[in-house]
Short mmCIF file of C-alpha atoms (C1' of nucleotides) in Angstrom, two decimals:
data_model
loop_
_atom_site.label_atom_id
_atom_site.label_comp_id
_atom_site.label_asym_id
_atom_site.label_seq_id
_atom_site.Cartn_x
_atom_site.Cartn_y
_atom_site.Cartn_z
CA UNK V 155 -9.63 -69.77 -67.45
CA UNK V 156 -10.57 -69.62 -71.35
CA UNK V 157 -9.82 -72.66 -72.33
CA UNK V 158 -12.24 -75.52 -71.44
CA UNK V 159 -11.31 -77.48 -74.69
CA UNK V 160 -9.23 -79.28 -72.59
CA UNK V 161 -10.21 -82.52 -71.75
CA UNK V 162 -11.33 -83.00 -67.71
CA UNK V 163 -9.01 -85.46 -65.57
CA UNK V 164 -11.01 -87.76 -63.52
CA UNK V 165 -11.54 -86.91 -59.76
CA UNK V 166 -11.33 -89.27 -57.06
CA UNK V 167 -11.30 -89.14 -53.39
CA UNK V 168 -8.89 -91.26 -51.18
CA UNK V 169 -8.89 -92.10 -47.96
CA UNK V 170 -5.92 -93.03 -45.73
CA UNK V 171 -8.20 -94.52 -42.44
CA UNK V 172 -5.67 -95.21 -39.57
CA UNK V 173 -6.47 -96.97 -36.19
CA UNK V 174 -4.18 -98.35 -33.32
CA UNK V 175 -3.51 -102.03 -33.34
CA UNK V 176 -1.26 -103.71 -31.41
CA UNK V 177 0.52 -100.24 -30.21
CA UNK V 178 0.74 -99.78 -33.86
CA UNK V 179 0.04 -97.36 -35.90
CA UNK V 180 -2.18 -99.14 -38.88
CA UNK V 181 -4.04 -97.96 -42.52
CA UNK V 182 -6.90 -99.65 -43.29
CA UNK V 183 -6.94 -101.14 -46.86
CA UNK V 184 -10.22 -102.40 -49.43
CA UNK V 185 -8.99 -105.02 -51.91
CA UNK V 186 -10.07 -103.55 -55.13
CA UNK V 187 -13.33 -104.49 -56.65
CA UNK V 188 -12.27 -102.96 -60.28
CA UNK V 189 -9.67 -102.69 -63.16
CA UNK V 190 -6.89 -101.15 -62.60
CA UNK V 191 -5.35 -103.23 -60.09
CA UNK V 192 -8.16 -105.08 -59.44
CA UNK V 193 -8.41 -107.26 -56.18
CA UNK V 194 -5.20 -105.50 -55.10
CA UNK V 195 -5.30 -103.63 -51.50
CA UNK V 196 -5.42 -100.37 -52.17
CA UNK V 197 -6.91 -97.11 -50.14
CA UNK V 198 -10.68 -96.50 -49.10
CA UNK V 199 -11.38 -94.50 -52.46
CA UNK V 200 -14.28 -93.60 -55.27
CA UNK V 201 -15.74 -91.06 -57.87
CA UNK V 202 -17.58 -88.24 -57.01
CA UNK V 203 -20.73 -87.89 -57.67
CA UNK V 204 -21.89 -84.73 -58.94
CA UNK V 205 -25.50 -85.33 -58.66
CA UNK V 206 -25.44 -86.38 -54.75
CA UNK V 207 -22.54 -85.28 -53.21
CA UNK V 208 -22.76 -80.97 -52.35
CA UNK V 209 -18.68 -81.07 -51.94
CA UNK V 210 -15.86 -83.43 -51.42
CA UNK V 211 -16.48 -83.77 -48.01
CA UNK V 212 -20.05 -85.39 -48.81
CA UNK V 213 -17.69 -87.75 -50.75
CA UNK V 214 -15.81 -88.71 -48.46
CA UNK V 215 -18.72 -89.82 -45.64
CA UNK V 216 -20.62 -91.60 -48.27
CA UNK V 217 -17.39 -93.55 -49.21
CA UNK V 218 -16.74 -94.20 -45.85
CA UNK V 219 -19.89 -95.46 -45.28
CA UNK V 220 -20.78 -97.50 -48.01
CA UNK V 221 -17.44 -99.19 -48.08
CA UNK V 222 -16.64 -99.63 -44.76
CA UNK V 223 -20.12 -99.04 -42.53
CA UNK V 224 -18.41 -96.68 -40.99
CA UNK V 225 -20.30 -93.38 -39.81
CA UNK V 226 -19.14 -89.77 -38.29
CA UNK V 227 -15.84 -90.24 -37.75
CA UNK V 228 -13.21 -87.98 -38.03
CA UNK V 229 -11.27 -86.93 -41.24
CA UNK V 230 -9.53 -84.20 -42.34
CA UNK V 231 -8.23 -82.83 -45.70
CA UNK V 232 -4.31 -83.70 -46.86
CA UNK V 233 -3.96 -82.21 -49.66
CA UNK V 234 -4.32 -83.67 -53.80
CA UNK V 235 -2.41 -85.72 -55.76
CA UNK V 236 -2.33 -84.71 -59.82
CA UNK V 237 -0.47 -86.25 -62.34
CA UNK V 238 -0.80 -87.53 -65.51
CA UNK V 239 1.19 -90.86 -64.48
CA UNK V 240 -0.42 -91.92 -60.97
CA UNK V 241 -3.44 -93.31 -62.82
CA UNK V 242 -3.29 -95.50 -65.84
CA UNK V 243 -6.45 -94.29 -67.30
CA UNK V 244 -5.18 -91.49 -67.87
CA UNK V 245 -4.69 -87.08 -66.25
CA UNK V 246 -5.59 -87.60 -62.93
CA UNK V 247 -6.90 -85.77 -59.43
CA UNK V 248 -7.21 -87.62 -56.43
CA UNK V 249 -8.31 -85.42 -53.47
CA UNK V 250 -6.65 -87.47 -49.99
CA UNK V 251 -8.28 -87.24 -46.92
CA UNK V 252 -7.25 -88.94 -43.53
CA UNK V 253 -9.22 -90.44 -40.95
CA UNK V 254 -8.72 -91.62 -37.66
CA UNK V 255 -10.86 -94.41 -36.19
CA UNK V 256 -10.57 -96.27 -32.47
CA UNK V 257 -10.12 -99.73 -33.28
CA UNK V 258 -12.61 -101.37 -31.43
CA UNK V 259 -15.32 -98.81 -33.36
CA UNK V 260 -13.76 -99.87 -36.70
CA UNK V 261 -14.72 -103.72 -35.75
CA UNK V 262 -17.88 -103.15 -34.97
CA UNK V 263 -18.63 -101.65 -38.27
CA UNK V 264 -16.05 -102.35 -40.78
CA UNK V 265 -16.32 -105.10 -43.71
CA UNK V 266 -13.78 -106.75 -44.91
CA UNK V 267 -10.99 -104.56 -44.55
CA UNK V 268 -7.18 -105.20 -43.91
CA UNK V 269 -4.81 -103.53 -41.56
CA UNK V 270 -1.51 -103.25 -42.35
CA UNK V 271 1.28 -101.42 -40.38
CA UNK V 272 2.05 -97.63 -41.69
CA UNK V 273 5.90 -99.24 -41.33
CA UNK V 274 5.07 -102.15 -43.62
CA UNK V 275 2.11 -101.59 -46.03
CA UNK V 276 3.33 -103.90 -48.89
CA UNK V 277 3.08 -102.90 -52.20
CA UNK V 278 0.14 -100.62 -52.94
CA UNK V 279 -1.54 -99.18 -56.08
CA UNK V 280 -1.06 -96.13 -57.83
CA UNK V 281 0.52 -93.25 -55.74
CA UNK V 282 -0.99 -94.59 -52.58
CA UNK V 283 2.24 -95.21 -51.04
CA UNK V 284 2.86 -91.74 -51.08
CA UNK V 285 -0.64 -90.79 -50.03
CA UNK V 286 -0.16 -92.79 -47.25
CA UNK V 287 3.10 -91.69 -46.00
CA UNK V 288 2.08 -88.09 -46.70
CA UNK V 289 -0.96 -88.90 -44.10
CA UNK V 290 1.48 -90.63 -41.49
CA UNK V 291 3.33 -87.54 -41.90
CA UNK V 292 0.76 -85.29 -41.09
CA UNK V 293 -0.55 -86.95 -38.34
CA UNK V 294 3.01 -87.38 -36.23
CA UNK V 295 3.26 -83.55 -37.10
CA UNK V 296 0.29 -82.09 -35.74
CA UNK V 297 -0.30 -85.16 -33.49
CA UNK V 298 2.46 -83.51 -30.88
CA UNK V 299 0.34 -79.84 -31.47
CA UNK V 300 -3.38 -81.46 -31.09
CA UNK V 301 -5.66 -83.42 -30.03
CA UNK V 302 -5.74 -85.13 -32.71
CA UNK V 303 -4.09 -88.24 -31.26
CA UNK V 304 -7.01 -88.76 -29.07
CA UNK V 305 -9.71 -89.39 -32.04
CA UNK V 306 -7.53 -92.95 -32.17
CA UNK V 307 -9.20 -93.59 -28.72
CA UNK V 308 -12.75 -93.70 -28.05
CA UNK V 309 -14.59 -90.99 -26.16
CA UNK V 310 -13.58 -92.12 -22.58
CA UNK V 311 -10.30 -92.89 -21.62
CA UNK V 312 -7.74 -93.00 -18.91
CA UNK V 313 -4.37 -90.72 -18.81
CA UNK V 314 -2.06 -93.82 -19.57
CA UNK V 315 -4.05 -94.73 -22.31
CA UNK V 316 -3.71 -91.20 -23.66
CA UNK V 317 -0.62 -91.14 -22.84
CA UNK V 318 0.39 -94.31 -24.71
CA UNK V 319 -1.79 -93.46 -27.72
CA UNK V 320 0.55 -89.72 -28.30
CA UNK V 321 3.76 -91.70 -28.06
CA UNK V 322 2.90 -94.07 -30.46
CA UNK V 323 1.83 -91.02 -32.57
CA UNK V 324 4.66 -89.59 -31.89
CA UNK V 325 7.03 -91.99 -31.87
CA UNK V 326 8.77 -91.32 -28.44
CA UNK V 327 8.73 -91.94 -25.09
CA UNK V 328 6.91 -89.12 -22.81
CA UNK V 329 7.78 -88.84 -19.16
CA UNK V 330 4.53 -89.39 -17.17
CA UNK V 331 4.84 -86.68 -14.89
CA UNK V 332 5.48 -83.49 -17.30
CA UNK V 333 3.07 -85.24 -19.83
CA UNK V 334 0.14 -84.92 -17.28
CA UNK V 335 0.81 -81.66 -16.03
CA UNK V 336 0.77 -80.40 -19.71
CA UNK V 337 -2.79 -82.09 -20.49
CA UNK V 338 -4.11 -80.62 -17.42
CA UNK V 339 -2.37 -76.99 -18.22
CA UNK V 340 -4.07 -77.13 -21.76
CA UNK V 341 -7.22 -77.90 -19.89
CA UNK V 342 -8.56 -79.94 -22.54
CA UNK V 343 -9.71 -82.65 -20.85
CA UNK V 344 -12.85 -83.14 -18.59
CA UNK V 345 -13.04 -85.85 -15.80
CA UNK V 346 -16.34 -88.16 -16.08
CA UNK V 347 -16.81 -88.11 -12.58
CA UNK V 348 -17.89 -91.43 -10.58
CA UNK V 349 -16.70 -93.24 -13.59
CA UNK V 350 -13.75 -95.21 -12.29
CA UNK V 351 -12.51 -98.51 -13.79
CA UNK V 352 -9.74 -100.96 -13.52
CA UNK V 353 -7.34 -101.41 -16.66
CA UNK V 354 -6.41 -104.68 -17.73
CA UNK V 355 -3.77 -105.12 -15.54
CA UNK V 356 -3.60 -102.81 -13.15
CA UNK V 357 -4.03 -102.65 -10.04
CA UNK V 358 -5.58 -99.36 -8.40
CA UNK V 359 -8.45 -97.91 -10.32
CA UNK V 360 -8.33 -94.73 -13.03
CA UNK V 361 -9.65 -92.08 -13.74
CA UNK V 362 -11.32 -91.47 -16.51
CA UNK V 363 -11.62 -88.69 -18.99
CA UNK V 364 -12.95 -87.23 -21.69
CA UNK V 365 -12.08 -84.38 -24.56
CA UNK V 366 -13.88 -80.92 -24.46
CA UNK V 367 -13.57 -80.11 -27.71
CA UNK V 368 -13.67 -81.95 -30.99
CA UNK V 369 -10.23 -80.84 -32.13
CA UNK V 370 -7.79 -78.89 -30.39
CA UNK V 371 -4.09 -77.16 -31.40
CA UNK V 372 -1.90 -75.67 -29.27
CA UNK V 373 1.17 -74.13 -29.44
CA UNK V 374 3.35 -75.69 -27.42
CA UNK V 375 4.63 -79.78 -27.97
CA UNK V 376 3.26 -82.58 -26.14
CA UNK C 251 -14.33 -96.75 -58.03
CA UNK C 252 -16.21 -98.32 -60.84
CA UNK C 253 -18.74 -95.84 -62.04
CA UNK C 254 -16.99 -93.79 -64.43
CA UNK C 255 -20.52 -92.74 -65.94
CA UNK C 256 -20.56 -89.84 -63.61
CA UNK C 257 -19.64 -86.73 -65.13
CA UNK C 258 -15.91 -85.72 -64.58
CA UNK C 259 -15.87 -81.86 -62.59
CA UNK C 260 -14.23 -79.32 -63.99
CA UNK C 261 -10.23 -78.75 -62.09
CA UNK C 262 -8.66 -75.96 -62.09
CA UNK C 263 -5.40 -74.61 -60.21
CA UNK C 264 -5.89 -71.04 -57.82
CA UNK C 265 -2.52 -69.40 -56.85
CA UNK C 266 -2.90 -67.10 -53.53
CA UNK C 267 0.11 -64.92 -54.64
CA UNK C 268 1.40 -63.29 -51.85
CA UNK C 269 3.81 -60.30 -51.12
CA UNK C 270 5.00 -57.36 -48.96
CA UNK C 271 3.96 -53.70 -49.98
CA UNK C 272 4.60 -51.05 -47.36
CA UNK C 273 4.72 -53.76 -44.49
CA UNK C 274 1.59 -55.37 -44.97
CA UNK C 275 0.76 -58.85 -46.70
CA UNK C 276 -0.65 -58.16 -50.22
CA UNK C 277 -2.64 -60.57 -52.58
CA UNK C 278 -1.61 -60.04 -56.07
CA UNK C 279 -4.71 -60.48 -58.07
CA UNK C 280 -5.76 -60.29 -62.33
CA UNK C 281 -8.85 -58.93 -63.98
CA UNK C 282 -10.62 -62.51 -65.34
CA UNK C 283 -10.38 -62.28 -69.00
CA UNK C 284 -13.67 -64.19 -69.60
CA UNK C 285 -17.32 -64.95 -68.17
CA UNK C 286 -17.92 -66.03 -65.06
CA UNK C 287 -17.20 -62.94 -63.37
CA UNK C 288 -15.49 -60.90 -66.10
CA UNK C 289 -13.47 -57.72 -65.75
CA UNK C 290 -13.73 -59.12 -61.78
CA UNK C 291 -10.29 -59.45 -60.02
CA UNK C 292 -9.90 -63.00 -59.10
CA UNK C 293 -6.67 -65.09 -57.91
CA UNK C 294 -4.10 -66.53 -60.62
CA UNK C 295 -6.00 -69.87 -61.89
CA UNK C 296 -6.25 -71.54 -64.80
CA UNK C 297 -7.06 -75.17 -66.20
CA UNK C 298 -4.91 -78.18 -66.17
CA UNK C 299 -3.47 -78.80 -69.97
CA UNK C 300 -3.66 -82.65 -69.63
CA UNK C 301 -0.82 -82.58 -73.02
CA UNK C 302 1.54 -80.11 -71.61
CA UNK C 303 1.34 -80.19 -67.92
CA UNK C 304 3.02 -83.40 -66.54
CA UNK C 305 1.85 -82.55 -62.70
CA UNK C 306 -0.63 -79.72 -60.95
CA UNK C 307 3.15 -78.28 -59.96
CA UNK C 308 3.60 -78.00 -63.72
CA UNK C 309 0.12 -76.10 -64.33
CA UNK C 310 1.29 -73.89 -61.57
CA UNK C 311 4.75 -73.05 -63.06
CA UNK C 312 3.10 -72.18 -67.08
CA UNK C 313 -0.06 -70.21 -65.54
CA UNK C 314 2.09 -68.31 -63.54
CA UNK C 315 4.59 -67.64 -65.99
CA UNK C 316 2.26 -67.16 -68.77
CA UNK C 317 -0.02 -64.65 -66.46
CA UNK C 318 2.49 -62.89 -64.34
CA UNK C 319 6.02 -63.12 -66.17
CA UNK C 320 7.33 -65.13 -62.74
CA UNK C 321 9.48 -67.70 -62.64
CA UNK C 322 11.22 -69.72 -59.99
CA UNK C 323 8.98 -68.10 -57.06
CA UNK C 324 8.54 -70.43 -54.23
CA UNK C 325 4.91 -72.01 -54.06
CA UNK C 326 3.43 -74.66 -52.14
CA UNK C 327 0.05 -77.02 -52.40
CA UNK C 328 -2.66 -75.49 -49.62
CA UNK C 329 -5.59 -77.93 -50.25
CA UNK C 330 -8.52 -78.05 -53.04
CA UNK C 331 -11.30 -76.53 -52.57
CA UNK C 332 -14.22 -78.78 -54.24
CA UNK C 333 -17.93 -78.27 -54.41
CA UNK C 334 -20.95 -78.55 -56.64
CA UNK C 335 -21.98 -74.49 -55.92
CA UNK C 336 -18.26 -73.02 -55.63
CA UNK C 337 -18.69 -72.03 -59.68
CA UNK C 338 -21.96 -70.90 -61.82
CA UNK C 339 -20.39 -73.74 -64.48
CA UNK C 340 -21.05 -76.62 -62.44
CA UNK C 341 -19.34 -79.10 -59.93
CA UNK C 342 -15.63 -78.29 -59.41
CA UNK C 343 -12.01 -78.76 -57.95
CA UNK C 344 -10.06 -76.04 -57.38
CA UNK C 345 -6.52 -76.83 -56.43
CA UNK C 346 -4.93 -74.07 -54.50
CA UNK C 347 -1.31 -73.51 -53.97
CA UNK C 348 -0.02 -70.09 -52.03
CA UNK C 349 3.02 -68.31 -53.84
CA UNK C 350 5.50 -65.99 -52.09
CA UNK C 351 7.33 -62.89 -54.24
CA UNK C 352 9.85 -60.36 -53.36
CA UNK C 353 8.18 -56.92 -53.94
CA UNK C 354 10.77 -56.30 -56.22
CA UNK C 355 10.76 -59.39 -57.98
CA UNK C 356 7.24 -58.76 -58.53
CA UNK C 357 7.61 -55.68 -59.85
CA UNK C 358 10.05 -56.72 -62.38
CA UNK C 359 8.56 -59.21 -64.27
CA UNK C 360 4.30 -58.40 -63.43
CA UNK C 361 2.13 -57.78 -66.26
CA UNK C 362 -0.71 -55.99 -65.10
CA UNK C 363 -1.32 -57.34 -61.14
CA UNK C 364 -3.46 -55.39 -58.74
CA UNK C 365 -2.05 -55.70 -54.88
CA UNK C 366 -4.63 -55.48 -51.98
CA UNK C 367 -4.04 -55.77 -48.32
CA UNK C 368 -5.03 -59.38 -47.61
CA UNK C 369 -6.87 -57.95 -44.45
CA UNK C 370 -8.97 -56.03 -46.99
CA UNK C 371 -9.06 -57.59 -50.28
CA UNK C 372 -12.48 -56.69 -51.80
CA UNK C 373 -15.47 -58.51 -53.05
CA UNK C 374 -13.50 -61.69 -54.82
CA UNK C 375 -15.32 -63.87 -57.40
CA UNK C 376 -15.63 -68.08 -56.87
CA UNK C 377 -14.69 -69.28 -53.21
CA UNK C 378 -11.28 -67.33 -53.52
CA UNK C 379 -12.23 -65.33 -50.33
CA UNK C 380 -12.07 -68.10 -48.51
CA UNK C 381 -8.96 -69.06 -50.62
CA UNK C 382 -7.24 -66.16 -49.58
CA UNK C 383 -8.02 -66.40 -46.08
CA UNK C 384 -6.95 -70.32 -46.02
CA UNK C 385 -3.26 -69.06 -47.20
CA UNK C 386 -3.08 -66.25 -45.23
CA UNK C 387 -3.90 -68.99 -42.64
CA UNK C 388 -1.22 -71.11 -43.57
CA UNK C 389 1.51 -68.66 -43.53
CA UNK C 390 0.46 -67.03 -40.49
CA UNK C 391 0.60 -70.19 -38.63
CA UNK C 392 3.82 -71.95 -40.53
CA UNK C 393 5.59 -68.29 -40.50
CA UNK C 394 6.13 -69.06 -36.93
CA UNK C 395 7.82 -72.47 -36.88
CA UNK C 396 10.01 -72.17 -40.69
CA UNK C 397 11.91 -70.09 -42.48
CA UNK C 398 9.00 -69.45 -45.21
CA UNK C 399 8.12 -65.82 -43.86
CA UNK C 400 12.00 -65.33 -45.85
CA UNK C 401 10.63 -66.16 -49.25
CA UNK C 402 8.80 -62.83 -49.27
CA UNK C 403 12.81 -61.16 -49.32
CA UNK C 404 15.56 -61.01 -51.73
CA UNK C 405 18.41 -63.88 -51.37
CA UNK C 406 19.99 -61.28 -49.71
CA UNK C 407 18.94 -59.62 -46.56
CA UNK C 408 19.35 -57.95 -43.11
CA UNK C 409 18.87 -59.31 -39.79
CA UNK C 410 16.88 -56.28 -39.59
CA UNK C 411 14.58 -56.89 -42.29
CA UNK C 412 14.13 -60.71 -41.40
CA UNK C 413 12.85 -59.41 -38.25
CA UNK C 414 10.64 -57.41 -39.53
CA UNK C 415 9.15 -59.70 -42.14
CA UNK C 416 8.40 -61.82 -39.35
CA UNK C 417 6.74 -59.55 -37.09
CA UNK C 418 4.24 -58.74 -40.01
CA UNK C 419 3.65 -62.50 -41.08
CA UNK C 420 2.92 -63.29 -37.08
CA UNK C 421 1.88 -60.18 -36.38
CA UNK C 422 3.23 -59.46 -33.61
CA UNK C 423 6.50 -57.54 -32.32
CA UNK C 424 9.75 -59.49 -31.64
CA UNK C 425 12.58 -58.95 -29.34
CA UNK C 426 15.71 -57.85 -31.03
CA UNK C 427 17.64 -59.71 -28.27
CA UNK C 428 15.55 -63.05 -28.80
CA UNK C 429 15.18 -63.14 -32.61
CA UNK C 430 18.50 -62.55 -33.58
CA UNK C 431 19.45 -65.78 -30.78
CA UNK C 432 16.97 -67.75 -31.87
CA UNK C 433 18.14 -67.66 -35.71
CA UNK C 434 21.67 -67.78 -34.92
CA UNK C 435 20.22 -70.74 -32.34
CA UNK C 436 18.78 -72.38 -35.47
CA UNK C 437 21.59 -72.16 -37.67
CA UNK C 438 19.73 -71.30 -40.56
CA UNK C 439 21.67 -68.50 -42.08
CA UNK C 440 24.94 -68.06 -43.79
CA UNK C 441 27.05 -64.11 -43.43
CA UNK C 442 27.72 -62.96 -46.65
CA UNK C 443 31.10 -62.60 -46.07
CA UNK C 444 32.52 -59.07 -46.80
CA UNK C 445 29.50 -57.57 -48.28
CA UNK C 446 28.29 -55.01 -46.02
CA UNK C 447 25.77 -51.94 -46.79
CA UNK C 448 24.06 -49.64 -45.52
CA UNK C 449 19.94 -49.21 -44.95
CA UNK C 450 18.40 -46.13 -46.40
CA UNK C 451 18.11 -44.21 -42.95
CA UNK C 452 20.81 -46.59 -40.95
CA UNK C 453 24.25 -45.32 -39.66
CA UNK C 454 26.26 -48.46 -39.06
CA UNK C 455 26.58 -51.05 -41.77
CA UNK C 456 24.30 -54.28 -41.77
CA UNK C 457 25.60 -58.01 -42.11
CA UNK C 458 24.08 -59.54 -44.57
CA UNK C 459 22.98 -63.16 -45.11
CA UNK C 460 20.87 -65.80 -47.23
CA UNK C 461 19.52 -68.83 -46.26
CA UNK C 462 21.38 -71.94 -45.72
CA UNK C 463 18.10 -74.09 -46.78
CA UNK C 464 15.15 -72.73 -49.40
CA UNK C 465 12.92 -73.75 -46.67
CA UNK C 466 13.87 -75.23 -43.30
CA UNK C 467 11.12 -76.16 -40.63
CA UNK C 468 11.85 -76.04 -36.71
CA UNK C 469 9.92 -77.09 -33.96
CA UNK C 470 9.95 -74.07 -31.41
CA UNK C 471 8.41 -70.50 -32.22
CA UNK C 472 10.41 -68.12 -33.75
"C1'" DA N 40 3.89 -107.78 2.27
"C1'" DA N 41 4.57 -107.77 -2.79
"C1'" DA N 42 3.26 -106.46 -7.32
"C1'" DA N 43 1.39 -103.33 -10.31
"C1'" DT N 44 -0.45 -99.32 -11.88
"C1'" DA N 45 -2.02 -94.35 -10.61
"C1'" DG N 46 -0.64 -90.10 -9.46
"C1'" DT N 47 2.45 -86.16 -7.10
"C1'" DG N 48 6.54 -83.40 -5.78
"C1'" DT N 49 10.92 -81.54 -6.55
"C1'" DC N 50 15.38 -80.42 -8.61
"C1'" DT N 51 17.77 -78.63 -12.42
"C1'" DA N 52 18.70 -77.06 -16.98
"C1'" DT N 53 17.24 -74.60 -20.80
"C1'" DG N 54 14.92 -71.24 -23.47
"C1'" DA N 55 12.16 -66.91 -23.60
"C1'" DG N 56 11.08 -62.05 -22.69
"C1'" DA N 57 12.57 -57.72 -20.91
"C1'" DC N 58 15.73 -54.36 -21.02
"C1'" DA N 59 19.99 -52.12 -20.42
"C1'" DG N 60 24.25 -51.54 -22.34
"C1'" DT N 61 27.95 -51.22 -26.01
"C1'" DA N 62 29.54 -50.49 -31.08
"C1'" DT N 63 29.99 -48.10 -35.32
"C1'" DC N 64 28.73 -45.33 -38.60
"C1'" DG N 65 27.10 -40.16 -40.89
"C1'" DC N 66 26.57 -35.69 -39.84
"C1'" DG F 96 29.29 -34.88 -29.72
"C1'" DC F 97 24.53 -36.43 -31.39
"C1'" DG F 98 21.41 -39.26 -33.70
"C1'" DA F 99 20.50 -43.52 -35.49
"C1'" DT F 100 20.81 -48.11 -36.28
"C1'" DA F 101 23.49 -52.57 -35.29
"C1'" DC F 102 24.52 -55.76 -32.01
"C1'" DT F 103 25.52 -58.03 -27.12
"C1'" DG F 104 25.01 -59.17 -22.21
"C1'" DT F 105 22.39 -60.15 -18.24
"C1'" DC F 106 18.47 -60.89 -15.14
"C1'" DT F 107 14.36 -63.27 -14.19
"C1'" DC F 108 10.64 -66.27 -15.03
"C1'" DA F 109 8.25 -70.15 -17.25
"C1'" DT F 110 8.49 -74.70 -19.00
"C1'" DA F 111 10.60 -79.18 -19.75
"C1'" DG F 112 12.83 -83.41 -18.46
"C1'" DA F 113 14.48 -86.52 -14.99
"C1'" DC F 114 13.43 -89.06 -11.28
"C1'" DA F 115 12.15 -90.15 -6.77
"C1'" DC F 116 8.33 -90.46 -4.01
"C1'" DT F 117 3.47 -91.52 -2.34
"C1'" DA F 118 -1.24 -93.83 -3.06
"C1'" DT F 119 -4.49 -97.49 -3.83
"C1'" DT F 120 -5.79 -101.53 -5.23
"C1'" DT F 121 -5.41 -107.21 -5.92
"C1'" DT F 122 -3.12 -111.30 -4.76
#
DNA sequence: AAAATAGTGTCTATGAGACAGTATCGC
DNA sequence: GCGATACTGTCTCATAGACACTATTTT
């Protein structure tokens, strides 16, 4: 730690922001407002700035919502990506996050942003292909060991649509039966009582639910 | 991403060095060799040499080698750790990677390392308490669910001794019966055929085997 | 009654922990 | 034989998946 005659790489934050559309799994995208790459798509991303952000994470909510509008949702560290390549201005440090937003939230607030399925994102600039597929990753990982599945839904929902969102996540079919007696074994959910409603379709009415905590792991699969 | 008039932060890469001494998890850890915190024992760091380091995997390989004498040890990215307060000199990036060592691989090539107990590792200069306790973290929870808990024994090892590595990564004991299934379950191992020895206080000779895989992940609990 | 979704019960296979039992060595 | 470690077999219980069954609503 002697040296600090070596020039500084530049530090950005990026961040992968996935909803649900369709029953797919989706990153939202900014075109570009600067060289390099300029009005490409890319990821939600920008400096720090040292004078008002305390730490990355202050970064990353004033990112989120000066670009998109959006406001306390949930994101989580990935891990960085530093190279002297993945930026053509030069030694480089970008510091990925990922965030998970319900759709219909991400409407009410976003811009102009672009959804593109996790399968097919195009071309992208920079590393953010990798980024992104490093956040898809995660999130099918721990998505069968959290809760995390459930910040794609907003805060009330029924046990099919719960059920749905994880085996999108997931990327399998769950059988209904053991999948509700695990949620209710993990006791993680709390009934909002009174509260019944009719899905689209169906025809007797729900249930509905809500999460206890936040975030939760667990140590068996979903 | 079009203000590049903010000031870039300083980066620099922290390696949580970990190994087995007398069956606990040690941090190896070097005296700072300049101000902030001089004389202090810190984690492995260093800056990023934008000229000779292609990647932060790169930085990680020369500051280990150049401060430890190790080469080849496995290591992994954790996550940064990035705030305006985490160093006297201003806003920074720490990128922090955990490292796993053979005691006796340590001792070969180690300059002038000091081991403490992770579960008591001192007063530690910077963040790198919180570091430390983030790999520990990491390996506590992954130890359970891959084959990294190996990376802390030779190539070569007992069934015995894989057991035991485990229980003090998890921390907690381990059926005989079970574990040695489970692995043979997993298929992770290979016999080393013919080469049998004995353990320092053992009667009967050992099989010995190395890993099929440098790292292999698995989705039940060891 | 039929259609459609919500929710429950049960059977079976598999994997885990507990623990006893057998094997092979040095002394 | 005894002590010590290496290794195997078996019993029982918990959990998972498969799948059939019941429940409640609208049409």
């Amino acid at each position: 730690m002697t040296d600090e005659q070596f020039p500084r790489p530049i530090v950005t934050v990026d961040i992968v922001l996935l909803t649900l559309s369709d029953e797919r799994l989706c990153v939202a995208l900014l075109p570009r407002a600067t060289e390099p790459f300029q009005t490409f798509a890319g990821l939600i991303g920008g400096y720090i700035h040292a004078d008002e952000d305390q730490d990355a994470e202050d970064a990353v909510r004033r990112i989120l919502k000066q670009k998109t509008g959006l406001d306390g949702i949930f994101f989580e560290q990935l891990r960085s990506f530093a190279s002297a390549k993945r930026d053509p201005r030069g030694w480089s440090v970008s510091i990925a996050y990922f965030a998970l937003v319900p759709k219909p939230v991400l409407e009410a607030a976003a811009h102009t942003l672009e959804l593109r399925p996790v399968t097919e994102p195009g071309s992208l600039p920079f590393d953010h292909g990798e980024i992104l597929a490093a956040a898809v990753n995660r999130l099918r990982g721990k998505g069968a060991y959290s809760t995390l599945p459930a910040r794609l839904l907003p805060d009330i929902f029924t046990m099919s649509e719960l059920q749905s969102i994880y085996e999108t996540v997931i990327g399998e079919r769950l059988d209904q039966s053991a999948f509700r007696r695990k949620i209710s074994d993990l006791n993680l959910l709390e009934e909002v009582e009174g509260e019944k409603r009719q899905t689209e379709r169906a025809r007797r009415p729900t249930t509905l639910y809500r999460l206890k905590d936040p975030i939760s792991v667990f140590n068996r699969r979903i």
